[in-house]
mmCIF file of C-alpha atoms and ligand atoms in Angstrom:
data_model
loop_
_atom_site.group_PDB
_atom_site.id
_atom_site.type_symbol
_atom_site.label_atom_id
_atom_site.label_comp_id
_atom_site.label_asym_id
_atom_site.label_seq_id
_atom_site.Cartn_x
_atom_site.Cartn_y
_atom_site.Cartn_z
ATOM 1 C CA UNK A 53 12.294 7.509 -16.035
ATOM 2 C CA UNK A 54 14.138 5.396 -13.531
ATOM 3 C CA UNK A 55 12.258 5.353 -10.234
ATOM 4 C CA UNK A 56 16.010 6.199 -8.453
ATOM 5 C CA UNK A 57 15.780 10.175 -9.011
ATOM 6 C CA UNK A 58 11.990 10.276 -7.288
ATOM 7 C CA UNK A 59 13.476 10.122 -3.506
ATOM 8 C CA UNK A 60 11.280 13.121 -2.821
ATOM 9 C CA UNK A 61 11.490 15.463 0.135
ATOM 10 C CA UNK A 62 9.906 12.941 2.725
ATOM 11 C CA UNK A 63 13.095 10.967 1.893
ATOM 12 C CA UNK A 64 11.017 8.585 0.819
ATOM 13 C CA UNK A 65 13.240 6.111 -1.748
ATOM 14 C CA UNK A 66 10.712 5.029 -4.331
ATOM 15 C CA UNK A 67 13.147 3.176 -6.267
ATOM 16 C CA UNK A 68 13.650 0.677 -2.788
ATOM 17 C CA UNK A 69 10.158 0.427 -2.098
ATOM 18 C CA UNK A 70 9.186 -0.406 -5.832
ATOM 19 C CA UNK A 71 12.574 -3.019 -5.683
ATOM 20 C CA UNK A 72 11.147 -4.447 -2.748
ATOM 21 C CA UNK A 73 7.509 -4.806 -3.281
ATOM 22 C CA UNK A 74 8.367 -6.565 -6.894
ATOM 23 C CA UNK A 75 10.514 -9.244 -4.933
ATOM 24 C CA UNK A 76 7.936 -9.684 -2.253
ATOM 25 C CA UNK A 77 5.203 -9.757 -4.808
ATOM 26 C CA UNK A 78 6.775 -12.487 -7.098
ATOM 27 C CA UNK A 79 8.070 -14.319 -3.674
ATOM 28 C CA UNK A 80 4.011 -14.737 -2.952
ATOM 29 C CA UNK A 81 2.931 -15.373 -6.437
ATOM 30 C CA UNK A 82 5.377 -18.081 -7.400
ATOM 31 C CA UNK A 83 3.808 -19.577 -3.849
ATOM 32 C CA UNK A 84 0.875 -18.895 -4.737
ATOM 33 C CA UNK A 85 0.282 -20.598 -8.170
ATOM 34 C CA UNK A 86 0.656 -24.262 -8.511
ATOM 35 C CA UNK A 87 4.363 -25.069 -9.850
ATOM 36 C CA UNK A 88 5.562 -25.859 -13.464
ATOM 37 C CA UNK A 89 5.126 -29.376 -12.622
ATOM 38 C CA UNK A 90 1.696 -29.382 -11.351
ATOM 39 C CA UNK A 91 -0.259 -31.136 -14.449
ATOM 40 C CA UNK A 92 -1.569 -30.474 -16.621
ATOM 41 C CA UNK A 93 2.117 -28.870 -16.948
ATOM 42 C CA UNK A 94 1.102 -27.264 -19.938
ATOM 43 C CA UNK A 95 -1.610 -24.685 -18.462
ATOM 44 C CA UNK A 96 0.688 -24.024 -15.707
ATOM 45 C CA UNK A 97 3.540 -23.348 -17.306
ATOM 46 C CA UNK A 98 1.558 -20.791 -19.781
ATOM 47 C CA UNK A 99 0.287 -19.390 -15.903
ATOM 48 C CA UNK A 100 3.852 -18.800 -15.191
ATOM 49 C CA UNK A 101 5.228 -17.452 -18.672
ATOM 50 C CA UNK A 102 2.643 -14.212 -18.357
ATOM 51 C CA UNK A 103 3.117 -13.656 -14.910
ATOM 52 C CA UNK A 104 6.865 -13.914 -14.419
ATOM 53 C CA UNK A 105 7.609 -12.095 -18.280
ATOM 54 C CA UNK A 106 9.020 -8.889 -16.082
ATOM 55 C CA UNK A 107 5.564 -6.787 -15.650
ATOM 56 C CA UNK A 108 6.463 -3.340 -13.997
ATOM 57 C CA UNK A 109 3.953 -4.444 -10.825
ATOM 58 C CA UNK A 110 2.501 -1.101 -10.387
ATOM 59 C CA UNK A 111 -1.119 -2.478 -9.379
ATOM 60 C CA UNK A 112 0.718 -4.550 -6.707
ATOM 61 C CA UNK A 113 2.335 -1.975 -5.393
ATOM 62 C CA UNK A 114 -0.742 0.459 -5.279
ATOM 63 C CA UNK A 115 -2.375 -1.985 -3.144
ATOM 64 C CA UNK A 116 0.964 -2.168 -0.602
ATOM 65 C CA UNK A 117 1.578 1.681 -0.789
ATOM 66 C CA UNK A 118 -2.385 2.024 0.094
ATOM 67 C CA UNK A 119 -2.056 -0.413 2.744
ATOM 68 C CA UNK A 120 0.978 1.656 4.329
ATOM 69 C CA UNK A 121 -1.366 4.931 3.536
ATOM 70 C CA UNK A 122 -3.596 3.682 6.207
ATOM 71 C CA UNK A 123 -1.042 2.322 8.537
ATOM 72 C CA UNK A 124 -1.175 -1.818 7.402
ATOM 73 C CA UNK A 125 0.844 -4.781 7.459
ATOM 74 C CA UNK A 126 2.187 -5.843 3.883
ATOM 75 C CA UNK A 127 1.380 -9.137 5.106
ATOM 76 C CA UNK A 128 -2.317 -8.862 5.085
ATOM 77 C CA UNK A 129 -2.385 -6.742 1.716
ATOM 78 C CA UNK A 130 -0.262 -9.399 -0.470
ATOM 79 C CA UNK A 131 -3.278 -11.805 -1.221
ATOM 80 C CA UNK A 132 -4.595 -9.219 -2.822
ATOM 81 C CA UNK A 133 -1.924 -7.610 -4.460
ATOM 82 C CA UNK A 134 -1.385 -11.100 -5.958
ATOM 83 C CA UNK A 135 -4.500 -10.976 -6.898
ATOM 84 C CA UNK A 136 -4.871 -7.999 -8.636
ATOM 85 C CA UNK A 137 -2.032 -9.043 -10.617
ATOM 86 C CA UNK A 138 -3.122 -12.342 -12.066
ATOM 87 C CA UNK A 139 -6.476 -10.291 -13.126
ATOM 88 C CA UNK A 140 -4.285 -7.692 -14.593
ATOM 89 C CA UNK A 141 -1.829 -10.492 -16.543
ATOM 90 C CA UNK A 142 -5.157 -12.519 -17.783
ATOM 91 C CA UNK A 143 -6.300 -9.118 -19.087
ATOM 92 C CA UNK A 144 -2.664 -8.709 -21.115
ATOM 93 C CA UNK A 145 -3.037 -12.214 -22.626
ATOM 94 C CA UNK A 146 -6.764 -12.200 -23.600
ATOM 95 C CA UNK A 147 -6.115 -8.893 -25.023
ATOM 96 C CA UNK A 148 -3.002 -9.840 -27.194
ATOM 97 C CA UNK A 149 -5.034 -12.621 -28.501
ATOM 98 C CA UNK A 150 -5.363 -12.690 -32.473
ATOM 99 C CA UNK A 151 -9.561 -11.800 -31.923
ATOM 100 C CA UNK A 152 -8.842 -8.440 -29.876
ATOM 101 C CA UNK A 153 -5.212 -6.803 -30.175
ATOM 102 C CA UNK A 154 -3.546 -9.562 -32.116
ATOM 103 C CA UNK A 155 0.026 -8.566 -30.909
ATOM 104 C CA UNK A 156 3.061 -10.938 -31.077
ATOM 105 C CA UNK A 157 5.633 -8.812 -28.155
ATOM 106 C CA UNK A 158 3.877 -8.573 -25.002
ATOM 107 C CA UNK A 159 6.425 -7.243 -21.482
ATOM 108 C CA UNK A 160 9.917 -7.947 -23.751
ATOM 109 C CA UNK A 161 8.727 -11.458 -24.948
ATOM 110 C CA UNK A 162 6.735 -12.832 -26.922
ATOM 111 C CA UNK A 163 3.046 -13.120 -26.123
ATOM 112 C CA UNK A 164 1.478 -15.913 -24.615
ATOM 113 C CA UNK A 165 -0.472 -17.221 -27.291
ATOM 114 C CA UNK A 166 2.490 -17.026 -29.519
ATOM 115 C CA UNK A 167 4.318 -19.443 -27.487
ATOM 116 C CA UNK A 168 1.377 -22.066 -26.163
ATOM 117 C CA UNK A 169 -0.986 -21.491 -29.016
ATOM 118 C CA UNK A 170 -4.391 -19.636 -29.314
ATOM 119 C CA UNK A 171 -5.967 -22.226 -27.288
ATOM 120 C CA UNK A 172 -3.716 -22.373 -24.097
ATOM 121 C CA UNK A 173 -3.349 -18.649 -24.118
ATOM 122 C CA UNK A 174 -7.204 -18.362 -23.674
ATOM 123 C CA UNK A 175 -7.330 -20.899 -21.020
ATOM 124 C CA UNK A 176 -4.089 -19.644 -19.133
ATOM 125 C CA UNK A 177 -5.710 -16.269 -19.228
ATOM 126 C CA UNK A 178 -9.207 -17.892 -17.743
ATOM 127 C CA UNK A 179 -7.066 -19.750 -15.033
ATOM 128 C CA UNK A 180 -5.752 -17.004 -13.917
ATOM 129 C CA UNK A 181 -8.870 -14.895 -13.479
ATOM 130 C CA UNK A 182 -10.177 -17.593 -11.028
ATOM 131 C CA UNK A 183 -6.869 -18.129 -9.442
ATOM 132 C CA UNK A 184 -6.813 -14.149 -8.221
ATOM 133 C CA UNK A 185 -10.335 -15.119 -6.543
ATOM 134 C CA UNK A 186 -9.019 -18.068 -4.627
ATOM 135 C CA UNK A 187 -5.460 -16.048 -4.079
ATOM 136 C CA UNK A 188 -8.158 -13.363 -2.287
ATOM 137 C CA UNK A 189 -9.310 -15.513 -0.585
ATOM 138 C CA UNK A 190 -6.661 -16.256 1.508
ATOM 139 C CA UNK A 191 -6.849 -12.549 2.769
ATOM 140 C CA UNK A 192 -7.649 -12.308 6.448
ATOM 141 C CA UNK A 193 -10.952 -10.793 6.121
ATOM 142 C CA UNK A 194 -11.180 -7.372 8.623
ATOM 143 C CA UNK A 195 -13.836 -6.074 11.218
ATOM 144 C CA UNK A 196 -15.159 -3.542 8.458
ATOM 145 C CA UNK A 197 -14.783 -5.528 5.754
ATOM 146 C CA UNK A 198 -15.619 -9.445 5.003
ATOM 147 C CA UNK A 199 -14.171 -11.319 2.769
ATOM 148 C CA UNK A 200 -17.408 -10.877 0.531
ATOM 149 C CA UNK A 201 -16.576 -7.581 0.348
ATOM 150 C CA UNK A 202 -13.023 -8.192 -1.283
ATOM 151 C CA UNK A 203 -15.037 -10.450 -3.488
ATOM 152 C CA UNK A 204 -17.381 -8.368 -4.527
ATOM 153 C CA UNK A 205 -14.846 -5.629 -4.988
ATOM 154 C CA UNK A 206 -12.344 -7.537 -7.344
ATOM 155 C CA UNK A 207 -15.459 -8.861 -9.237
ATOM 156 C CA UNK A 208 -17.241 -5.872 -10.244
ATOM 157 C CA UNK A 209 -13.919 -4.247 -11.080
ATOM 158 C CA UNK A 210 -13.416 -6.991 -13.895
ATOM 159 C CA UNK A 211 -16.731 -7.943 -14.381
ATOM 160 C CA UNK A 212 -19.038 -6.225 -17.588
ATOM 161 C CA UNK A 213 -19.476 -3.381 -15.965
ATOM 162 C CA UNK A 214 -16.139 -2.383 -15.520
ATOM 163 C CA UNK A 215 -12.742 -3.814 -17.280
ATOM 164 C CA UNK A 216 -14.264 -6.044 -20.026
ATOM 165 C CA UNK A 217 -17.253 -2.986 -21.039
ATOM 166 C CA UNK A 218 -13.761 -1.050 -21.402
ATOM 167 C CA UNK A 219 -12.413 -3.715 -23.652
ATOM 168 C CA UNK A 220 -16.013 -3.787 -25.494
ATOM 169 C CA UNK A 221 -16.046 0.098 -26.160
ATOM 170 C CA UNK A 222 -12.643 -0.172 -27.090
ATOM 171 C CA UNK A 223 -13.299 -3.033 -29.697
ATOM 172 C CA UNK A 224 -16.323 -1.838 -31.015
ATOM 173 C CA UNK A 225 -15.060 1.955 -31.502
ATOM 174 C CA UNK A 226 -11.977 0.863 -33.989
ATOM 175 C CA UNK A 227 -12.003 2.684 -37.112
ATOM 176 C CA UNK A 228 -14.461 4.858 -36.157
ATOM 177 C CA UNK A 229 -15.020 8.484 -34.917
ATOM 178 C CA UNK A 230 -14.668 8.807 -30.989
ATOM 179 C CA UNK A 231 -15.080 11.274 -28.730
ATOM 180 C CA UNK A 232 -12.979 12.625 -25.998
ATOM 181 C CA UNK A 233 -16.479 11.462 -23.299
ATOM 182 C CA UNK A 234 -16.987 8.089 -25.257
ATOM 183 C CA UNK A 235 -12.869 7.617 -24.760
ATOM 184 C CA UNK A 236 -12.893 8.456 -20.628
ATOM 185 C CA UNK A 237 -15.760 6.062 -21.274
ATOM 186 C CA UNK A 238 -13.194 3.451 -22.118
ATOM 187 C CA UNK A 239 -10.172 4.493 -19.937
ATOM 188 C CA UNK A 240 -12.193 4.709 -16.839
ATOM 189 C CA UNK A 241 -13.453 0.989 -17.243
ATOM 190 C CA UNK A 242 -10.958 -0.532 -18.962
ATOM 191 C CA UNK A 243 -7.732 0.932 -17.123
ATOM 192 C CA UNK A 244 -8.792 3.369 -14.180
ATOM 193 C CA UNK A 245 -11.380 0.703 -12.500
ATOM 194 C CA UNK A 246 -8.355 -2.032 -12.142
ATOM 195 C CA UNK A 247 -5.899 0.352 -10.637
ATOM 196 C CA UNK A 248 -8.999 1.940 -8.230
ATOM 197 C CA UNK A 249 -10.140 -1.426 -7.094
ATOM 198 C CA UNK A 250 -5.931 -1.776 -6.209
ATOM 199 C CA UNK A 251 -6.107 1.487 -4.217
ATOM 200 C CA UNK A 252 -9.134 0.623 -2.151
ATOM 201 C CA UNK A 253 -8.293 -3.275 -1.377
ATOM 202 C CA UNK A 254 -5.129 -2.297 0.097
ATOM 203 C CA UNK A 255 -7.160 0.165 2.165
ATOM 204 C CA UNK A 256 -9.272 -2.718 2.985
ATOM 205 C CA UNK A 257 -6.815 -4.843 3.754
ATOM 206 C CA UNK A 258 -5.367 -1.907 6.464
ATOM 207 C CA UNK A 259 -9.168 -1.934 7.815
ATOM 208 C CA UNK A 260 -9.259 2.209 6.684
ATOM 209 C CA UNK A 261 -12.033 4.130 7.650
ATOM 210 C CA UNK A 262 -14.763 5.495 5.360
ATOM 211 C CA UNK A 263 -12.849 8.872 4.861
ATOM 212 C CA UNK A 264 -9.843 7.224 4.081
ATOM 213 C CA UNK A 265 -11.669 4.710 1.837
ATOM 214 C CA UNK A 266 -13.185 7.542 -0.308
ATOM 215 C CA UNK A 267 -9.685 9.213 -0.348
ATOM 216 C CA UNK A 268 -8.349 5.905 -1.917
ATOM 217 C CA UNK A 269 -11.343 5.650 -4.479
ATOM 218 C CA UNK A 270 -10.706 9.103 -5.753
ATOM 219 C CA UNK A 271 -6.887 8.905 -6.075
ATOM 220 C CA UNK A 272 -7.265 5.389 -7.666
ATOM 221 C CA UNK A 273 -9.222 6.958 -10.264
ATOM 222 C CA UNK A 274 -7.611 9.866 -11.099
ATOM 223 C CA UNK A 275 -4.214 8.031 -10.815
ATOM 224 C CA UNK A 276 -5.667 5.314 -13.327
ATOM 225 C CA UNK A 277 -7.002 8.020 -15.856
ATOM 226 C CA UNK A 278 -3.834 9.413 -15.876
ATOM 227 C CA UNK A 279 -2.153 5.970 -16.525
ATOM 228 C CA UNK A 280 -3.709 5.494 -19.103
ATOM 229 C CA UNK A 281 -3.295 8.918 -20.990
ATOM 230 C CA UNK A 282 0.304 8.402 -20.337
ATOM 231 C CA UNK A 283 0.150 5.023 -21.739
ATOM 232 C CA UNK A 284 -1.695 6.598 -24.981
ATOM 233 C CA UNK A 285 1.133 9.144 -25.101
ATOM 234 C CA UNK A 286 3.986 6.765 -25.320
ATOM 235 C CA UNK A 287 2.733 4.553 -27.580
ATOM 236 C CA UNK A 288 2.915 7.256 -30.216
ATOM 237 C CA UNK A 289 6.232 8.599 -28.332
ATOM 238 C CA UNK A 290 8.495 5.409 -27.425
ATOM 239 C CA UNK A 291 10.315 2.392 -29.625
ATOM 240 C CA UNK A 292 8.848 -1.158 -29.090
ATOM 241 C CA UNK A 293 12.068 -1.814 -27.510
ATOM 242 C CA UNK A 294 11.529 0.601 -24.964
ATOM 243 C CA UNK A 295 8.084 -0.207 -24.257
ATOM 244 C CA UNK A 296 8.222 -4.479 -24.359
ATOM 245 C CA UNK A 297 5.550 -4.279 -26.615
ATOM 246 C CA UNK A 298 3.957 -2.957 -29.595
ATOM 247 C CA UNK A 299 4.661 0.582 -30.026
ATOM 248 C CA UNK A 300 2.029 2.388 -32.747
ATOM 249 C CA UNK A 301 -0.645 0.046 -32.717
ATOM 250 C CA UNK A 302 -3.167 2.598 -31.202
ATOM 251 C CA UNK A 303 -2.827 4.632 -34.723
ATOM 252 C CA UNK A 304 -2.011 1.350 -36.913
ATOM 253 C CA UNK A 305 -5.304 -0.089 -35.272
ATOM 254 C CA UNK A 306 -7.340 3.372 -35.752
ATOM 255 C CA UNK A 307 -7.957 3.926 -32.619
ATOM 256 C CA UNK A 308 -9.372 6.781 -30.324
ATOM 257 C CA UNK A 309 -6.398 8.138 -28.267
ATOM 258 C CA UNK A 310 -5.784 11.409 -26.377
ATOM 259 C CA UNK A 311 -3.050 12.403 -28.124
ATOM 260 C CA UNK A 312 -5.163 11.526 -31.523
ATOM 261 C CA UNK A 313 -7.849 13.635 -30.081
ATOM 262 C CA UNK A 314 -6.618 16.328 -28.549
ATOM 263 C CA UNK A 315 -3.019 16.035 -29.631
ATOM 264 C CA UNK A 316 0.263 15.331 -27.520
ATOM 265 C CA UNK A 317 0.646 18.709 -25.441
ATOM 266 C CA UNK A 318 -2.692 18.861 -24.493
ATOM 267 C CA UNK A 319 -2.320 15.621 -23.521
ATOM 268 C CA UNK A 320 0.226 15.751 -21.792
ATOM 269 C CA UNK A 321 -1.400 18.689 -19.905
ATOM 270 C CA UNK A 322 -4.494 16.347 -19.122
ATOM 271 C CA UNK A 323 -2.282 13.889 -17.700
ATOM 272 C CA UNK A 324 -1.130 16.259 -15.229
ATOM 273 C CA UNK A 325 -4.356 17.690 -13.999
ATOM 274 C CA UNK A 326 -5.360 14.353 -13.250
ATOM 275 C CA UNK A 327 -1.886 13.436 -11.383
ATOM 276 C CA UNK A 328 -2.844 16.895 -8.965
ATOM 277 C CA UNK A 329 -6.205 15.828 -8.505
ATOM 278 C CA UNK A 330 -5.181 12.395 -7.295
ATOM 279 C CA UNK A 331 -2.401 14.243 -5.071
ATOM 280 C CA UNK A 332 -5.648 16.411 -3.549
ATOM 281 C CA UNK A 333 -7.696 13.041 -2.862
ATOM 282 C CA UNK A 334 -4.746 12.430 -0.237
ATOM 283 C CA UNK A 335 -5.142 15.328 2.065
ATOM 284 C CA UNK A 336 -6.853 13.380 4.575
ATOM 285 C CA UNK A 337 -3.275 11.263 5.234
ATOM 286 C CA UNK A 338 -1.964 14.122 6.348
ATOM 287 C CA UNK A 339 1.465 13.674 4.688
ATOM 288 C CA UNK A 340 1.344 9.789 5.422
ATOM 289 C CA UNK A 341 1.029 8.556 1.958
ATOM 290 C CA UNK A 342 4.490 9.031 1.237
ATOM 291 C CA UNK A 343 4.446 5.985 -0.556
ATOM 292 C CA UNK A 344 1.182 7.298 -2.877
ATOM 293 C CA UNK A 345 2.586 10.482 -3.684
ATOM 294 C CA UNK A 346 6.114 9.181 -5.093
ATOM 295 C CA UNK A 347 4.238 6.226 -7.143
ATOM 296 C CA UNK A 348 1.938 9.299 -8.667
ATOM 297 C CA UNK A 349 4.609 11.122 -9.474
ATOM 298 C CA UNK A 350 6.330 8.633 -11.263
ATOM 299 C CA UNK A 351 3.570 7.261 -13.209
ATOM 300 C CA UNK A 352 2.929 10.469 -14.281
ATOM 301 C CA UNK A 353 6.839 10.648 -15.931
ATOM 302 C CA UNK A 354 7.388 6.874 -16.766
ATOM 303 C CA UNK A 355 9.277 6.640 -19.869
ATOM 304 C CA UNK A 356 7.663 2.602 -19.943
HETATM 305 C C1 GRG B 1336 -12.476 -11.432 -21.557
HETATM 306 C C2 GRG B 1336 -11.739 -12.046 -23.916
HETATM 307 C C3 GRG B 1336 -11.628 -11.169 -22.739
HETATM 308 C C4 GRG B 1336 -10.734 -10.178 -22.736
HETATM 309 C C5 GRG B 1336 -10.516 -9.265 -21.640
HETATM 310 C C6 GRG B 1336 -10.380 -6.765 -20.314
HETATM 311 C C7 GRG B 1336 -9.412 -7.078 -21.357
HETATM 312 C C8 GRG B 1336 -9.494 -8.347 -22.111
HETATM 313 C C9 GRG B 1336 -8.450 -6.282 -21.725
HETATM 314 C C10 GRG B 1336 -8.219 -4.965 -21.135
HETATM 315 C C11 GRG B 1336 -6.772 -4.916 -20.709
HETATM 316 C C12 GRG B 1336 -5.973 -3.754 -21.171
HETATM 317 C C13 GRG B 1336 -5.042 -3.944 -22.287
HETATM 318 C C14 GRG B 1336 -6.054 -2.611 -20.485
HETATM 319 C C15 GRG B 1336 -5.201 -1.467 -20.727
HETATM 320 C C16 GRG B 1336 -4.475 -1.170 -19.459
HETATM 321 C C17 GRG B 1336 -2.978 -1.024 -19.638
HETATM 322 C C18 GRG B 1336 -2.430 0.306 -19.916
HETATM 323 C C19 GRG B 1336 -2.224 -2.100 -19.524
HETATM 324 C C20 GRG B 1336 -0.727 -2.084 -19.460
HETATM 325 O O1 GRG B 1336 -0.402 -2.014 -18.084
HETATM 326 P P1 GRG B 1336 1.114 -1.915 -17.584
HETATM 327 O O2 GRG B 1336 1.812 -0.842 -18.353
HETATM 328 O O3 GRG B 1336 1.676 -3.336 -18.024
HETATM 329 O O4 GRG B 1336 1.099 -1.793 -16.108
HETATM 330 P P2 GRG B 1336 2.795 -4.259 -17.331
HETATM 331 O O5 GRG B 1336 3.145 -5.263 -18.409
HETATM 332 O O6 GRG B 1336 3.964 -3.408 -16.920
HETATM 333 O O7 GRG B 1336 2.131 -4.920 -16.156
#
């Protein structure tokens, strides 16, 4: 669904905003990231390919329309949009890689390891990992919270606990029975907990209070669970062409999926629910997260 039919009744135009957080983000990230040239060429080039292959930027844009949630400057929140970006693009390429997903079409292209080799793909998706930490860095840092803080927030959602004990669950329940609390299991950590930790550092980077904070946490999660249902459902419902990548794999691979589980209308139903409970979470903006509600909503109906 193009984003150009969701100006809602705030007038808010989330096709504009979406338009113009993509440009700003890819302005800061090509600025960000050492050039082509930079040697060793090779590495940084394989950077580049992943990052600049056309990515929809939704975590980026969490982290800006959070930001404006709590009255903030895009300025301070674009370190760490970047930066949830590179984790989110190392997290594409290490999972494409023939020992996990082992998929050859990865955001219209091929994927990285495809192009650079096994070798470089690994190491491209390791060098960006760090970068996003030394991209944070950069942040201003805020009276309520340090730049520890932002550390310790972007670590822990990537770290063991989080987006790779997704990926383990996920790897280690293929072929076999799963059910629907061992699969939230999975899309919690390896889906919700990246798009959370986007929610609450652009809060952070807007200094928010506690309440608004805890708002941020809960929408983050419920909009992430929801992403990821959605992202179950089209895989069985859209063309490869459609999606840039693989469509099918989930069943090809054997893999626990809502719509496998509980089939595609309850699904689709589930994905819902969550959608209204992440609209609920944003009560205490009072109507300011204009920006929050229209991404929700679109996630919810993305055809992509
Ligand atoms: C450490 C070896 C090693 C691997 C880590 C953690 C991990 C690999 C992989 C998990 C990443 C993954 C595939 C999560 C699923 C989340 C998801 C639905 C990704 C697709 O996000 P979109 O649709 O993609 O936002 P674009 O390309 O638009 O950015």
């Amino acid at each position: 669904m193009s984003a150009s039919r969701k100006e809602n009744k705030s007038g808010f135009n989330l096709q504009q905003f979406l338009e113009r957080s993509t440009v700003s983000v890819n302005t800061a990230l090509d600025r960000f990231l050492p050039s082509e040239k930079t040697k060793p060429v090779t590495i940084h080039k394989a950077m580049r390919y992943s990052l600049f292959a056309g990515g929809k930027r939704m975590r980026p844009a969490l982290v800006l329309a959070s930001a404006q949630a709590c009255d903030g400057r895009d300025s301070d929140a674009m370190p760490l949009a970047c930066a949830v970006e590179c984790i989110h693009t190392y997290s594409l390429i290490h999972d494409d890689l023939p020992a996990m997903d082992n998929d050859d079409f990865r955001r219209g292209k091929p994927t990285n390891h495809k192009v650079f080799g096994e070798g470089i793909a690994v190491l491209a998706g390791d060098a960006l990992l760090t970068q996003a930490f030394e991209i944070a860095t950069l942040s201003a840092g805020w009276p309520r919270y340090s730049h520890r803080d932002i550390i310790l927030e972007i670590a822990k959602a990537s770290g063991s606990l989080q987006l790779i004990a997704g990926q383990v669950a996920d790897l280690e329940g293929e072929g076999k029975k799963t059910s629907a609390i061992q699969l939230k299991y999975i899309h919690e950590r390896k889906t919700s907990a990246l798009l959370c930790c986007s929610a609450r550092l652009g809060g952070m980077s807007a200094n928010c209070s506690a309440t608004q904070l805890a708002a941020l946490t809960s929408f983050g999660y419920h909009v992430g669970l929801a992403f990821q249902v959605i992202d179950d459902i089209l895989d069985v419902t859209q063309t490869s062409e459609q999606l840039g990548k693989t469509a099918g794999k989930d069943t090809k691979a054997q893999k626990a999926t809502y719509p496998s589980i509980v089939g595609l209308e309850r699904s689709r139903k589930i994905a819902a629910e969550l959608t209204g409970k992440a609209f609920d979470a944003l009560k205490p903006f009072k109507g300011r997260a204009v920006a929050l509600e229209a991404l929700a909503n679109y996630l919810l109906k993305r055809d992509r």
